[in-house]
N, C-alpha and C. Protein backbone atom coordinates (compact mmCIF):
# COMPACT_ATOMS: atom_id res chain seq x y z
N MET A 1 0.06 4.38 4.75
CA MET A 1 0.86 3.07 4.67
C MET A 1 1.25 2.65 5.22
N SER A 2 2.41 1.83 5.79
CA SER A 2 3.09 1.99 7.23
C SER A 2 4.06 0.47 6.20
N THR A 3 4.73 0.60 6.35
CA THR A 3 5.89 -0.46 5.53
C THR A 3 7.46 -0.09 6.65
N GLY A 4 7.91 -1.08 6.62
CA GLY A 4 9.14 -1.18 7.21
C GLY A 4 10.42 -0.82 6.77
N SER A 5 11.55 -0.79 7.12
CA SER A 5 12.77 -0.44 6.68
C SER A 5 13.18 -0.98 6.08
N GLY A 6 13.66 -2.44 6.27
CA GLY A 6 13.79 -3.54 5.52
C GLY A 6 13.63 -3.38 4.10
N LYS A 7 14.44 -4.36 3.23
CA LYS A 7 14.18 -4.65 2.02
C LYS A 7 13.81 -6.17 2.19
N GLY A 8 12.61 -7.08 2.16
CA GLY A 8 12.24 -8.13 1.47
C GLY A 8 12.63 -9.03 0.45
N GLU A 9 12.79 -10.40 0.01
CA GLU A 9 12.16 -10.89 -1.01
C GLU A 9 11.35 -11.94 -1.00
N LEU A 10 10.32 -11.37 -1.73
CA LEU A 10 8.89 -12.20 -1.65
C LEU A 10 8.02 -12.39 -2.83
N GLU A 11 8.16 -13.15 -3.69
CA GLU A 11 6.90 -13.41 -4.41
C GLU A 11 6.05 -14.39 -4.29
N PRO A 12 5.03 -14.16 -3.86
CA PRO A 12 3.99 -15.77 -3.52
C PRO A 12 3.12 -16.01 -4.73
N ASN A 13 2.28 -16.37 -5.40
CA ASN A 13 1.78 -17.49 -6.33
C ASN A 13 0.44 -16.94 -6.52
N GLU A 14 -0.20 -16.51 -8.02
CA GLU A 14 -1.33 -15.72 -7.74
C GLU A 14 -2.17 -16.61 -7.62
N GLY A 15 -3.04 -16.06 -6.61
CA GLY A 15 -4.47 -16.63 -6.28
C GLY A 15 -5.45 -16.40 -7.23
N THR A 16 -6.76 -16.83 -6.62
CA THR A 16 -7.54 -17.28 -7.50
C THR A 16 -8.36 -15.21 -6.50
N THR A 17 -9.93 -15.32 -6.72
CA THR A 17 -10.46 -14.35 -6.51
C THR A 17 -11.27 -14.51 -5.68
N SER A 18 -11.49 -16.13 -5.45
CA SER A 18 -12.80 -16.18 -4.66
C SER A 18 -12.51 -15.82 -3.04
N VAL A 19 -13.28 -17.01 -2.34
CA VAL A 19 -13.25 -16.38 -1.11
C VAL A 19 -12.20 -17.11 -0.28
N ILE A 20 -11.08 -16.86 0.84
CA ILE A 20 -9.90 -17.61 1.28
C ILE A 20 -10.15 -17.86 2.82
N GLY A 21 -10.55 -18.55 2.94
CA GLY A 21 -10.24 -18.96 4.53
C GLY A 21 -8.45 -18.22 5.13
N THR A 22 6.98 -12.23 14.88
CA THR A 22 7.51 -11.79 15.47
C THR A 22 7.21 -10.08 15.64
N GLU A 23 6.50 -9.95 16.32
CA GLU A 23 5.74 -8.57 17.26
C GLU A 23 6.95 -7.57 17.56
N GLN A 24 7.22 -6.13 17.55
CA GLN A 24 8.14 -5.53 18.45
C GLN A 24 7.58 -4.82 19.02
N THR A 25 8.10 -4.42 20.20
CA THR A 25 7.56 -3.26 20.81
C THR A 25 7.10 -1.84 20.64
N ASP A 26 5.87 -1.37 20.85
CA ASP A 26 5.53 -0.34 19.92
C ASP A 26 6.35 0.63 19.95
N GLN A 27 6.56 1.30 18.56
CA GLN A 27 7.48 2.74 18.59
C GLN A 27 7.46 3.55 17.37
N THR A 28 7.94 4.15 16.70
CA THR A 28 8.11 4.97 16.32
C THR A 28 8.44 4.37 14.70
N GLN A 29 7.52 4.25 13.73
CA GLN A 29 7.51 4.38 12.92
C GLN A 29 9.05 4.39 11.96
N ILE A 30 10.03 2.97 11.18
CA ILE A 30 11.05 3.65 10.87
C ILE A 30 10.65 3.76 8.93
N PRO A 31 11.24 5.56 8.95
CA PRO A 31 10.84 5.54 7.46
C PRO A 31 11.48 4.76 6.19
N ILE A 32 11.28 4.69 5.24
CA ILE A 32 12.05 4.38 4.13
C ILE A 32 12.84 5.47 3.11
N ASP A 33 13.63 5.23 2.43
CA ASP A 33 13.47 6.00 1.49
C ASP A 33 13.59 5.37 0.02
N ALA A 34 12.53 5.19 0.11
CA ALA A 34 12.49 3.83 -1.44
C ALA A 34 10.96 4.80 -2.34
N LYS A 35 11.01 3.13 -3.78
CA LYS A 35 9.83 3.82 -4.30
C LYS A 35 9.53 3.08 -4.82
N LEU A 36 8.01 2.58 -4.67
CA LEU A 36 7.10 1.33 -5.32
C LEU A 36 6.37 1.41 -6.23
N ARG A 37 5.70 1.04 -7.16
CA ARG A 37 4.53 0.75 -8.08
C ARG A 37 4.17 -0.30 -8.11
N PHE A 38 2.71 0.04 -7.87
CA PHE A 38 1.81 -0.82 -8.55
C PHE A 38 1.48 -0.27 -10.22
N LEU A 39 1.68 -2.03 -10.97
CA LEU A 39 1.84 -2.39 -12.36
C LEU A 39 0.35 -3.89 -12.62
N ASP A 40 -0.21 -3.24 -13.66
CA ASP A 40 -1.05 -4.25 -14.20
C ASP A 40 -1.05 -5.12 -14.42
N ALA A 41 -0.82 -6.80 -13.99
CA ALA A 41 0.15 -7.56 -14.29
C ALA A 41 0.13 -8.30 -15.12
N ARG A 42 -1.12 -8.09 -15.97
CA ARG A 42 -1.29 -8.58 -17.72
C ARG A 42 -1.43 -7.61 -18.49
N THR A 43 -0.94 -6.36 -17.89
CA THR A 43 -0.14 -5.76 -19.22
C THR A 43 1.74 -4.94 -19.18
N GLY A 44 1.17 -4.83 -17.88
CA GLY A 44 3.03 -4.31 -17.10
C GLY A 44 2.70 -2.79 -17.08
N GLY A 45 1.62 -1.90 -17.78
CA GLY A 45 1.80 -0.51 -16.98
C GLY A 45 1.49 -0.09 -15.94
N PRO A 46 1.98 1.24 -15.79
CA PRO A 46 1.60 1.43 -14.35
C PRO A 46 0.53 2.06 -13.90
N LEU A 47 0.20 1.85 -12.89
CA LEU A 47 -0.61 2.05 -11.91
C LEU A 47 -0.93 3.32 -10.97
N ILE A 48 0.55 3.23 -10.34
CA ILE A 48 0.66 4.07 -9.32
C ILE A 48 1.94 3.76 -8.99
N HIS A 49 2.59 5.25 -8.42
CA HIS A 49 3.63 5.22 -8.28
C HIS A 49 3.89 5.98 -6.76
N LEU A 50 4.51 4.95 -5.82
CA LEU A 50 4.84 5.57 -4.75
C LEU A 50 6.32 5.85 -3.85
N ALA A 51 6.53 7.52 -3.64
CA ALA A 51 8.11 7.74 -3.34
C ALA A 51 7.80 8.36 -1.82
N VAL A 52 8.58 7.31 -0.96
CA VAL A 52 8.80 7.37 0.33
C VAL A 52 10.05 8.20 0.95
N THR A 53 9.61 9.48 1.63
CA THR A 53 11.25 10.73 2.01
C THR A 53 11.61 9.71 3.59
N GLY A 54 12.09 9.92 3.45
CA GLY A 54 13.39 9.89 5.15
C GLY A 54 13.43 11.04 5.66
N SER A 55 14.67 11.13 6.46
CA SER A 55 14.68 12.27 7.03
C SER A 55 15.02 13.13 6.78
N THR A 56 15.38 13.11 4.98
CA THR A 56 16.26 13.75 4.09
C THR A 56 15.62 13.81 3.02
N PRO A 57 14.31 14.67 2.92
CA PRO A 57 14.01 14.77 1.57
C PRO A 57 14.42 15.75 0.76
N PRO A 58 14.01 15.74 -0.40
CA PRO A 58 14.50 16.74 -1.73
C PRO A 58 13.76 18.02 -1.16
N SER A 59 14.44 19.32 -2.09
CA SER A 59 13.55 20.27 -1.66
C SER A 59 12.05 20.60 -2.47
N GLY A 60 11.41 20.88 -0.88
CA GLY A 60 9.67 21.10 -1.51
C GLY A 60 9.41 20.18 -0.89
N TYR A 61 9.37 19.17 -0.10
CA TYR A 61 8.95 17.76 -0.03
C TYR A 61 9.23 17.48 1.57
N ALA A 62 8.25 16.88 2.49
CA ALA A 62 8.83 16.33 3.67
C ALA A 62 9.03 15.30 4.20
N PRO A 63 9.88 15.54 4.87
CA PRO A 63 10.36 13.82 5.93
C PRO A 63 9.39 12.97 5.82
N LYS A 64 9.62 12.12 6.08
CA LYS A 64 8.58 11.01 6.47
C LYS A 64 7.30 11.13 5.75
N VAL A 65 6.87 10.64 4.81
CA VAL A 65 6.13 10.84 4.43
C VAL A 65 5.81 10.39 2.91
N GLU A 66 5.20 9.79 2.83
CA GLU A 66 4.30 8.72 1.50
C GLU A 66 4.06 9.43 0.58
N TYR A 67 4.27 10.01 -1.04
CA TYR A 67 4.63 10.52 -1.89
C TYR A 67 3.75 9.43 -3.15
N TRP A 68 1.93 9.35 -3.19
CA TRP A 68 1.03 8.59 -4.28
C TRP A 68 0.52 9.20 -5.61
N SER A 69 1.03 8.54 -6.40
CA SER A 69 1.05 9.18 -7.61
C SER A 69 -0.02 8.05 -8.89
N ARG A 70 -0.94 8.46 -8.81
CA ARG A 70 -2.03 7.67 -10.24
C ARG A 70 -1.08 7.83 -11.22
N ARG A 71 -0.99 6.81 -11.89
CA ARG A 71 -0.97 6.48 -13.45
C ARG A 71 -1.55 6.86 -14.31
N ASP A 72 -2.69 5.43 -13.91
CA ASP A 72 -3.66 5.06 -15.29
C ASP A 72 -4.92 4.66 -13.82
N ALA A 73 -6.08 4.84 -14.42
CA ALA A 73 -7.41 4.17 -13.78
C ALA A 73 -6.73 2.98 -13.09
N VAL A 74 -7.46 2.33 -12.42
CA VAL A 74 -6.97 1.12 -11.25
C VAL A 74 -8.37 0.51 -11.37
N LYS A 75 -8.08 -0.37 -12.37
CA LYS A 75 -9.42 -1.52 -13.01
C LYS A 75 -8.90 -2.78 -13.12
N ALA A 76 -7.55 -2.86 -12.59
CA ALA A 76 -6.58 -4.07 -13.09
C ALA A 76 -7.43 -5.73 -12.12
N ASP A 77 -7.35 -6.27 -12.40
CA ASP A 77 -8.17 -7.71 -11.88
C ASP A 77 -6.58 -8.31 -10.86
N ILE A 78 -5.81 -8.12 -11.36
CA ILE A 78 -4.26 -8.54 -10.97
C ILE A 78 -3.60 -7.03 -10.59
N MET A 79 -3.04 -6.73 -9.64
CA MET A 79 -1.50 -6.10 -9.49
C MET A 79 -0.44 -6.36 -8.77
N THR A 80 0.87 -5.95 -9.50
CA THR A 80 2.02 -6.68 -9.03
C THR A 80 2.68 -5.32 -8.21
N LEU A 81 2.68 -5.48 -6.62
CA LEU A 81 3.56 -4.20 -6.52
C LEU A 81 5.47 -4.76 -6.72
N GLU A 82 6.05 -4.24 -7.09
CA GLU A 82 7.83 -4.17 -7.34
C GLU A 82 8.20 -2.58 -6.29
N SER A 83 9.08 -3.04 -5.58
CA SER A 83 9.77 -2.48 -4.87
C SER A 83 11.35 -2.10 -4.94
N SER A 84 11.88 -0.81 -4.59
CA SER A 84 13.26 -0.34 -4.79
C SER A 84 13.94 0.48 -4.53
N THR A 85 14.97 0.61 -4.03
CA THR A 85 15.81 1.95 -3.84
C THR A 85 16.20 3.10 -4.63
N PHE A 86 16.05 4.45 -4.54
CA PHE A 86 16.98 5.60 -5.24
C PHE A 86 17.70 5.02 -5.74
N THR A 87 17.95 4.82 -6.83
CA THR A 87 19.33 4.91 -7.65
C THR A 87 20.44 6.16 -7.00
N ASN A 88 20.10 7.36 -6.41
CA ASN A 88 20.80 8.46 -6.20
C ASN A 88 20.31 8.91 -4.85
N ARG A 89 20.91 8.97 -3.94
CA ARG A 89 20.83 7.96 -1.69
C ARG A 89 20.05 9.92 -2.06
N PRO A 90 19.80 9.39 -1.01
CA PRO A 90 19.06 11.13 -0.36
C PRO A 90 20.37 12.12 -0.34
N GLY A 91 20.13 12.85 -0.55
CA GLY A 91 21.51 14.35 -0.18
C GLY A 91 22.64 14.36 -0.89
N THR A 92 22.34 13.99 -2.59
CA THR A 92 22.61 13.46 -3.31
C THR A 92 21.99 14.63 -4.31
N PRO A 93 23.38 15.25 -5.64
CA PRO A 93 22.82 16.08 -6.71
C PRO A 93 21.36 15.64 -7.11
N GLY A 94 21.89 14.00 -7.97
CA GLY A 94 20.37 13.64 -8.73
C GLY A 94 19.20 13.03 -7.80
N TYR A 95 19.52 13.34 -6.60
CA TYR A 95 18.30 12.61 -6.33
C TYR A 95 17.25 13.45 -6.56
N PRO A 96 17.02 14.55 -6.43
CA PRO A 96 15.52 15.79 -6.35
C PRO A 96 15.00 15.04 -7.38
N LYS A 97 15.78 15.36 -8.32
CA LYS A 97 14.87 15.03 -9.95
C LYS A 97 14.53 13.49 -10.25
N GLU A 98 15.77 12.32 -9.46
CA GLU A 98 14.83 11.07 -9.95
C GLU A 98 13.98 11.35 -8.48
N PHE A 99 13.78 11.50 -7.57
CA PHE A 99 12.42 11.49 -6.93
C PHE A 99 11.08 12.12 -7.49
N THR A 100 11.45 13.82 -8.14
CA THR A 100 10.25 14.42 -8.83
C THR A 100 9.80 13.50 -9.58
N ASP A 101 10.55 12.87 -10.67
CA ASP A 101 10.94 12.57 -12.19
C ASP A 101 9.39 11.31 -11.22
N TRP A 102 9.65 9.66 -10.82
CA TRP A 102 9.56 9.05 -9.89
C TRP A 102 8.18 9.46 -10.06
N ILE A 103 7.49 10.49 -9.82
CA ILE A 103 5.93 10.76 -8.98
C ILE A 103 4.88 11.64 -9.99
N ALA A 104 5.93 11.95 -11.04
CA ALA A 104 5.53 13.06 -11.94
C ALA A 104 4.75 12.18 -13.12
N GLY A 105 3.64 12.88 -13.54
CA GLY A 105 2.52 12.31 -14.59
C GLY A 105 1.12 11.99 -13.97
N GLY A 106 1.05 12.34 -12.61
CA GLY A 106 -0.99 11.33 -12.19
C GLY A 106 -1.20 12.58 -10.71
N ASN A 107 -2.17 12.48 -10.45
CA ASN A 107 -2.43 13.26 -9.42
C ASN A 107 -1.90 12.59 -8.00
N VAL A 108 -0.84 13.07 -7.32
CA VAL A 108 -0.21 12.92 -6.01
C VAL A 108 -0.57 13.22 -4.78
N LEU A 109 -0.72 12.27 -4.14
CA LEU A 109 -1.73 12.75 -2.44
C LEU A 109 -0.35 12.27 -1.56
N ALA A 110 -0.31 13.23 -0.91
CA ALA A 110 0.51 13.27 0.85
C ALA A 110 -0.28 12.15 2.14
N THR A 111 0.55 11.45 2.40
CA THR A 111 0.44 11.17 3.67
C THR A 111 1.32 10.79 4.73
N ALA A 112 1.13 10.72 5.81
CA ALA A 112 2.29 10.56 6.87
C ALA A 112 2.86 8.85 6.60
N GLN A 113 3.83 8.73 7.03
CA GLN A 113 4.54 7.66 6.96
C GLN A 113 4.49 6.84 8.33
N GLU A 114 4.20 8.14 9.22
CA GLU A 114 4.31 6.98 10.60
C GLU A 114 3.03 6.96 11.12
N ALA A 115 2.83 5.30 11.24
CA ALA A 115 1.51 4.87 12.39
C ALA A 115 1.80 4.54 13.52
N SER A 116 1.09 4.28 14.25
CA SER A 116 0.71 3.87 15.43
C SER A 116 -0.14 2.61 15.71
N THR A 117 -0.02 1.80 16.63
CA THR A 117 -0.70 0.59 16.58
C THR A 117 -2.26 1.18 16.77
N GLN A 118 -2.55 1.95 17.45
CA GLN A 118 -3.53 2.36 17.72
C GLN A 118 -4.58 2.95 16.45
N GLU A 119 -4.02 3.52 15.65
CA GLU A 119 -4.24 3.66 14.48
C GLU A 119 -4.68 2.99 14.15
N TRP A 120 -4.19 1.62 14.00
CA TRP A 120 -5.48 0.14 13.09
C TRP A 120 -6.45 -0.20 14.10
N LEU A 121 -7.63 0.11 13.46
CA LEU A 121 -8.79 -0.13 14.35
C LEU A 121 -9.23 -1.07 13.51
N LEU A 122 -9.85 -1.74 14.83
CA LEU A 122 -10.88 -3.34 14.32
C LEU A 122 -11.87 -2.61 14.11
N GLY A 123 -12.65 -3.45 12.57
CA GLY A 123 -13.49 -3.09 12.35
C GLY A 123 -13.36 -3.04 10.62
N ILE A 124 -14.60 -3.13 9.83
CA ILE A 124 -14.52 -2.94 8.60
C ILE A 124 -14.82 -1.70 8.13
N TYR A 125 -13.64 -0.83 7.12
CA TYR A 125 -14.28 0.40 6.32
C TYR A 125 -15.02 1.02 5.74
N GLN A 126 -15.91 1.66 6.00
CA GLN A 126 -16.88 2.15 4.89
C GLN A 126 -16.24 2.83 3.21
N PRO A 127 -16.56 2.41 2.48
CA PRO A 127 -16.18 3.41 1.13
C PRO A 127 -17.39 4.00 1.15
N THR A 128 -16.69 5.66 0.64
CA THR A 128 -17.30 6.31 0.42
C THR A 128 -17.24 7.47 -0.81
N ALA A 129 -15.85 6.62 -1.73
CA ALA A 129 -15.69 7.54 -3.34
C ALA A 129 -16.81 7.02 -4.27
N PRO A 130 -16.62 7.44 -5.16
CA PRO A 130 -17.45 7.03 -6.43
C PRO A 130 -17.22 5.52 -6.85
N ILE A 131 -15.86 5.44 -6.96
CA ILE A 131 -15.07 3.94 -7.59
C ILE A 131 -14.08 3.09 -6.45
N ASN A 132 -14.70 2.16 -6.00
CA ASN A 132 -13.90 1.48 -5.05
C ASN A 132 -13.35 -0.06 -5.59
N ALA A 133 -12.18 -0.77 -5.26
CA ALA A 133 -11.73 -1.86 -5.41
C ALA A 133 -11.05 -1.84 -4.41
N LEU A 134 -10.89 -3.13 -3.90
CA LEU A 134 -10.84 -4.07 -2.96
C LEU A 134 -9.19 -5.17 -3.35
N TYR A 135 -8.19 -5.55 -2.66
CA TYR A 135 -7.31 -6.49 -3.10
C TYR A 135 -7.02 -7.01 -1.96
N TRP A 136 -6.47 -8.07 -2.15
CA TRP A 136 -5.77 -9.27 -1.37
C TRP A 136 -4.62 -9.56 -1.92
N ALA A 137 -3.51 -9.47 -0.44
CA ALA A 137 -2.03 -10.26 -0.86
C ALA A 137 -1.17 -11.36 0.13
N ALA A 138 -0.52 -11.63 0.16
CA ALA A 138 -0.36 -13.30 1.14
C ALA A 138 -0.01 -11.99 2.07
N ASP A 139 0.52 -11.97 3.16
CA ASP A 139 1.14 -11.06 4.54
C ASP A 139 2.77 -11.55 3.94
N PRO A 140 3.22 -10.52 3.74
CA PRO A 140 4.71 -10.88 3.74
C PRO A 140 4.92 -11.38 5.30
N ASP A 141 4.76 -10.82 6.20
CA ASP A 141 4.87 -11.13 7.83
C ASP A 141 4.78 -12.60 7.73
N ALA A 142 3.34 -13.16 7.29
CA ALA A 142 3.16 -15.22 7.28
C ALA A 142 2.41 -15.36 5.51
N PRO A 143 3.33 -14.89 4.81
CA PRO A 143 2.78 -15.51 3.93
C PRO A 143 2.31 -17.10 3.82
N SER A 144 1.78 -17.90 4.86
CA SER A 144 1.81 -19.60 4.22
C SER A 144 -0.11 -19.59 5.16
N THR A 145 -0.36 -18.49 6.06
CA THR A 145 -0.91 -18.45 6.84
C THR A 145 -2.09 -17.39 7.25
N LYS A 146 -1.77 -15.87 6.91
CA LYS A 146 -2.46 -14.69 6.30
C LYS A 146 -2.39 -14.03 5.53
N ARG A 147 -3.64 -13.46 5.18
CA ARG A 147 -3.62 -11.92 4.36
C ARG A 147 -3.46 -10.78 4.49
N ILE A 148 -3.44 -9.75 3.52
CA ILE A 148 -3.46 -8.64 4.00
C ILE A 148 -4.75 -7.80 2.85
N GLY A 149 -5.29 -6.48 2.91
CA GLY A 149 -5.88 -6.53 1.87
C GLY A 149 -5.19 -4.52 1.98
N LEU A 150 -5.56 -4.13 0.70
CA LEU A 150 -5.67 -2.42 0.27
C LEU A 150 -6.86 -2.27 -0.64
N LEU A 151 -7.27 -1.06 -0.49
CA LEU A 151 -8.41 -0.68 -0.70
C LEU A 151 -8.44 0.86 -1.30
N VAL A 152 -8.48 0.50 -2.45
CA VAL A 152 -8.57 1.98 -2.95
C VAL A 152 -9.63 2.19 -3.54
N GLU A 153 -9.60 3.55 -3.49
CA GLU A 153 -10.78 4.80 -3.80
C GLU A 153 -10.51 5.48 -4.76
N CYS A 154 -11.04 5.82 -5.62
CA CYS A 154 -10.76 6.61 -6.64
C CYS A 154 -11.75 7.64 -6.86
N GLY A 155 -12.27 8.79 -7.68
CA GLY A 155 -13.08 9.37 -8.02
C GLY A 155 -13.95 9.42 -9.49
N PRO A 156 -15.08 10.17 -10.17
CA PRO A 156 -15.83 10.18 -11.49
C PRO A 156 -14.70 9.98 -12.34
N SER A 157 -13.47 10.89 -11.97
CA SER A 157 -12.54 10.37 -13.42
C SER A 157 -11.34 9.38 -12.88
N SER A 158 -11.21 8.72 -11.83
CA SER A 158 -10.32 7.28 -11.99
C SER A 158 -9.66 8.02 -10.78
N GLU A 159 -9.81 9.56 -10.47
CA GLU A 159 -7.78 10.31 -9.62
C GLU A 159 -8.54 9.34 -8.68
N LEU A 160 -7.41 9.44 -8.06
CA LEU A 160 -7.10 8.42 -6.72
C LEU A 160 -7.77 9.62 -5.65
N LEU A 161 -7.74 9.06 -4.74
CA LEU A 161 -8.64 9.86 -3.45
C LEU A 161 -7.63 9.21 -2.43
N ASN A 162 -8.03 8.28 -1.85
CA ASN A 162 -7.53 7.69 -0.53
C ASN A 162 -6.91 5.94 -0.34
N VAL A 163 -6.23 5.96 0.16
CA VAL A 163 -6.06 4.27 0.18
C VAL A 163 -6.14 3.96 1.65
N ILE A 164 -6.58 2.41 1.70
CA ILE A 164 -6.58 1.77 2.86
C ILE A 164 -6.18 0.50 2.98
N TRP A 165 -5.57 0.16 4.47
CA TRP A 165 -4.87 -1.03 4.73
C TRP A 165 -5.38 -1.93 5.16
N TYR A 166 -5.42 -3.42 4.97
CA TYR A 166 -6.15 -4.12 6.38
C TYR A 166 -4.77 -5.04 6.49
N LYS A 167 -5.08 -5.44 7.81
CA LYS A 167 -4.24 -6.60 8.53
C LYS A 167 -5.13 -7.66 9.37
N MET A 168 -5.01 -8.91 9.19
CA MET A 168 -5.24 -9.59 10.02
C MET A 168 -5.20 -9.72 11.65
N THR A 169 -3.96 -9.31 12.20
CA THR A 169 -3.99 -8.45 13.42
C THR A 169 -3.24 -7.70 13.43
N GLN A 170 -3.55 -6.81 14.74
CA GLN A 170 -3.33 -5.18 14.63
C GLN A 170 -1.69 -5.13 15.13
N PRO A 171 -1.05 -5.15 13.92
CA PRO A 171 0.74 -4.34 14.20
C PRO A 171 0.77 -3.77 15.26
N GLN A 172 1.87 -4.20 16.40
CA GLN A 172 2.27 -3.40 17.40
C GLN A 172 3.25 -2.51 17.15
N ASN A 173 3.58 -2.30 15.71
CA ASN A 173 4.41 -1.10 15.57
C ASN A 173 4.02 -0.14 14.44
N GLY A 174 2.69 -0.51 14.22
CA GLY A 174 2.19 0.31 12.87
C GLY A 174 2.47 -0.03 11.72
N LEU A 175 2.72 -1.54 12.19
CA LEU A 175 3.49 -1.71 10.09
C LEU A 175 2.59 -2.57 9.18
N ILE A 176 2.47 -2.11 7.93
CA ILE A 176 1.62 -2.86 7.39
C ILE A 176 2.47 -4.12 7.36
N PHE A 177 3.63 -4.52 7.01
CA PHE A 177 4.46 -5.29 7.21
C PHE A 177 5.83 -5.42 7.32
N GLN A 178 7.07 -5.96 8.70
CA GLN A 178 8.47 -5.50 8.71
C GLN A 178 9.05 -5.07 7.78
N LYS A 179 8.84 -5.99 6.52
CA LYS A 179 10.26 -5.86 5.94
C LYS A 179 9.23 -5.55 4.88
N VAL A 180 9.92 -4.05 3.21
CA VAL A 180 9.10 -4.54 1.70
C VAL A 180 9.38 -5.18 1.25
N PRO A 181 8.43 -6.21 0.33
CA PRO A 181 9.05 -7.20 -0.27
C PRO A 181 9.51 -6.91 -1.91
N SER A 182 10.56 -7.12 -2.33
CA SER A 182 10.70 -6.44 -3.38
C SER A 182 9.52 -7.03 -4.83
N LYS A 183 8.70 -7.87 -4.89
CA LYS A 183 7.74 -8.04 -5.39
C LYS A 183 6.23 -9.02 -4.33
N LEU A 184 5.09 -8.13 -4.80
CA LEU A 184 4.20 -8.89 -4.33
C LEU A 184 3.00 -9.41 -5.41
N THR A 185 2.04 -9.83 -5.30
CA THR A 185 0.69 -9.82 -6.19
C THR A 185 -0.38 -9.80 -5.27
N PHE A 186 -1.12 -8.48 -6.04
CA PHE A 186 -2.43 -8.47 -5.47
C PHE A 186 -3.79 -8.93 -6.05
N THR A 187 -4.64 -9.70 -5.80
CA THR A 187 -5.97 -10.09 -6.50
C THR A 187 -6.87 -9.67 -6.03
N LYS A 188 -7.67 -8.80 -7.26
CA LYS A 188 -9.52 -7.88 -6.45
C LYS A 188 -10.03 -9.32 -6.52
N VAL A 189 -11.01 -8.53 -4.69
CA VAL A 189 -11.81 -9.02 -4.20
C VAL A 189 -12.64 -9.19 -4.89
N TYR A 190 -13.77 -10.35 -5.22
CA TYR A 190 -14.64 -11.03 -5.78
C TYR A 190 -15.98 -11.72 -5.23
N VAL A 191 -16.65 -11.63 -5.36
CA VAL A 191 -18.06 -12.42 -4.57
C VAL A 191 -19.23 -12.55 -5.55
N ASN A 192 -19.74 -13.87 -5.66
CA ASN A 192 -20.21 -14.56 -7.00
C ASN A 192 -20.43 -13.09 -8.16
N SER A 193 -19.10 -13.40 -8.61
CA SER A 193 -18.50 -12.64 -10.00
C SER A 193 -18.39 -11.50 -9.69
N ALA A 194 -18.96 -10.84 -8.30
CA ALA A 194 -19.06 -9.02 -8.06
C ALA A 194 -17.99 -8.55 -7.55
N PRO A 195 -17.36 -7.41 -7.59
CA PRO A 195 -16.60 -6.80 -6.87
C PRO A 195 -17.13 -6.43 -5.71
N SER A 196 -16.26 -6.78 -4.54
CA SER A 196 -16.52 -7.31 -3.01
C SER A 196 -15.30 -5.59 -2.09
N THR A 197 -15.91 -4.77 -1.59
CA THR A 197 -14.83 -4.28 -0.77
C THR A 197 -15.02 -4.69 0.85
N ASP A 198 -15.34 -5.38 0.95
CA ASP A 198 -15.77 -6.39 2.80
C ASP A 198 -14.14 -6.85 2.72
N PRO A 199 -13.65 -6.63 3.36
CA PRO A 199 -12.68 -7.84 3.87
C PRO A 199 -12.63 -9.32 4.18
N ARG A 200 -13.91 -9.35 4.69
CA ARG A 200 -14.30 -10.57 5.56
C ARG A 200 -14.56 -11.49 3.97
N ALA A 201 -14.78 -10.68 2.77
CA ALA A 201 -14.42 -11.82 1.66
C ALA A 201 -13.13 -12.74 1.36
N ILE A 202 -12.05 -11.58 1.60
CA ILE A 202 -11.08 -12.22 1.63
C ILE A 202 -10.51 -13.57 2.86
N ASP A 203 -11.10 -13.24 4.35
CA ASP A 203 -11.38 -14.42 4.90
C ASP A 203 -12.49 -13.99 5.88
N PRO A 204 -13.26 -14.69 6.12
CA PRO A 204 -14.57 -14.11 7.05
C PRO A 204 -14.29 -15.26 8.90
N GLN A 205 -13.44 -15.62 8.78
CA GLN A 205 -13.06 -15.87 9.74
C GLN A 205 -11.84 -14.78 10.58
N ALA A 206 -10.94 -13.63 9.72
CA ALA A 206 -9.99 -13.50 10.47
C ALA A 206 -11.32 -11.99 11.64
N SER A 207 -10.06 -11.68 11.92
CA SER A 207 -10.89 -10.08 12.89
C SER A 207 -9.33 -9.30 12.04
N TRP A 208 -10.44 -8.57 11.43
CA TRP A 208 -10.00 -7.37 10.73
C TRP A 208 -9.45 -5.75 11.02
N TYR A 209 -8.30 -5.61 11.07
CA TYR A 209 -7.91 -4.02 11.51
C TYR A 209 -7.79 -3.06 10.04
N PHE A 210 -8.19 -2.03 10.00
CA PHE A 210 -7.61 -1.61 9.09
C PHE A 210 -7.29 -0.05 9.03
N TYR A 211 -6.13 0.54 8.52
CA TYR A 211 -5.42 1.95 8.78
C TYR A 211 -6.14 2.96 7.30
N HIS A 212 -6.15 3.70 8.40
CA HIS A 212 -6.83 4.87 7.01
C HIS A 212 -6.13 6.29 7.14
N GLY A 213 -4.93 6.33 6.79
CA GLY A 213 -4.35 7.58 6.72
C GLY A 213 -5.02 9.07 6.60
N THR A 214 -4.50 10.18 6.47
CA THR A 214 -5.30 11.37 6.23
C THR A 214 -4.34 11.82 4.59
N MET A 215 -4.60 11.87 3.92
CA MET A 215 -4.42 11.93 2.07
C MET A 215 -4.97 12.89 1.40
N ARG A 216 -3.73 14.35 1.57
CA ARG A 216 -4.26 15.46 1.25
C ARG A 216 -3.13 15.86 -0.74
N LEU A 217 -4.47 16.48 -1.21
CA LEU A 217 -3.93 16.71 -2.65
C LEU A 217 -2.28 17.92 -2.39
N LEU A 218 -1.94 16.95 -3.56
CA LEU A 218 -0.48 18.63 -3.44
C LEU A 218 -0.68 19.33 -4.28
């Protein structure tokens, strides 16, 4: 994924599923010690939990790695991303248990948290998984004018296989957004009432860049 180390406040209005019409110098991504979750916006049920390690990970985990845990089948038309810090800070006695508990209960995938500008490729990613869903959200870096996309790839049993991020501009420091919003609404993309995995259905005029990291099953 590629998220910045800061904490921002953003809660854009929920959009429809129809078609929608301060860069920094290149640097190594700053890891974040944070926990995030995607919820079904209509039921409040957890869909995906995400824990990100920094330079002091719990024993058995690697530094600067994202751990994605699928808690339920990703079938929602609207998802809410919520982020917060760990109650127990890294290096304290309670941190390992809080970290492990956060991602317990689902199939867990790990992917490197650092991304370079060059890893954001111009073009359209072609899904290969049996089940796919593309969501859009207001870009926290420019919420009034730009969008981001999140493509979720799942297996035949709805197990999480991969996530691909889309952005309308190639981020010069590899970040999907510069600050992690405390709340962000993601809406499933449809074209003529059918689900679409093409980001041009979000904005057909945009030059879309995608980031496809390597995710491994724990």
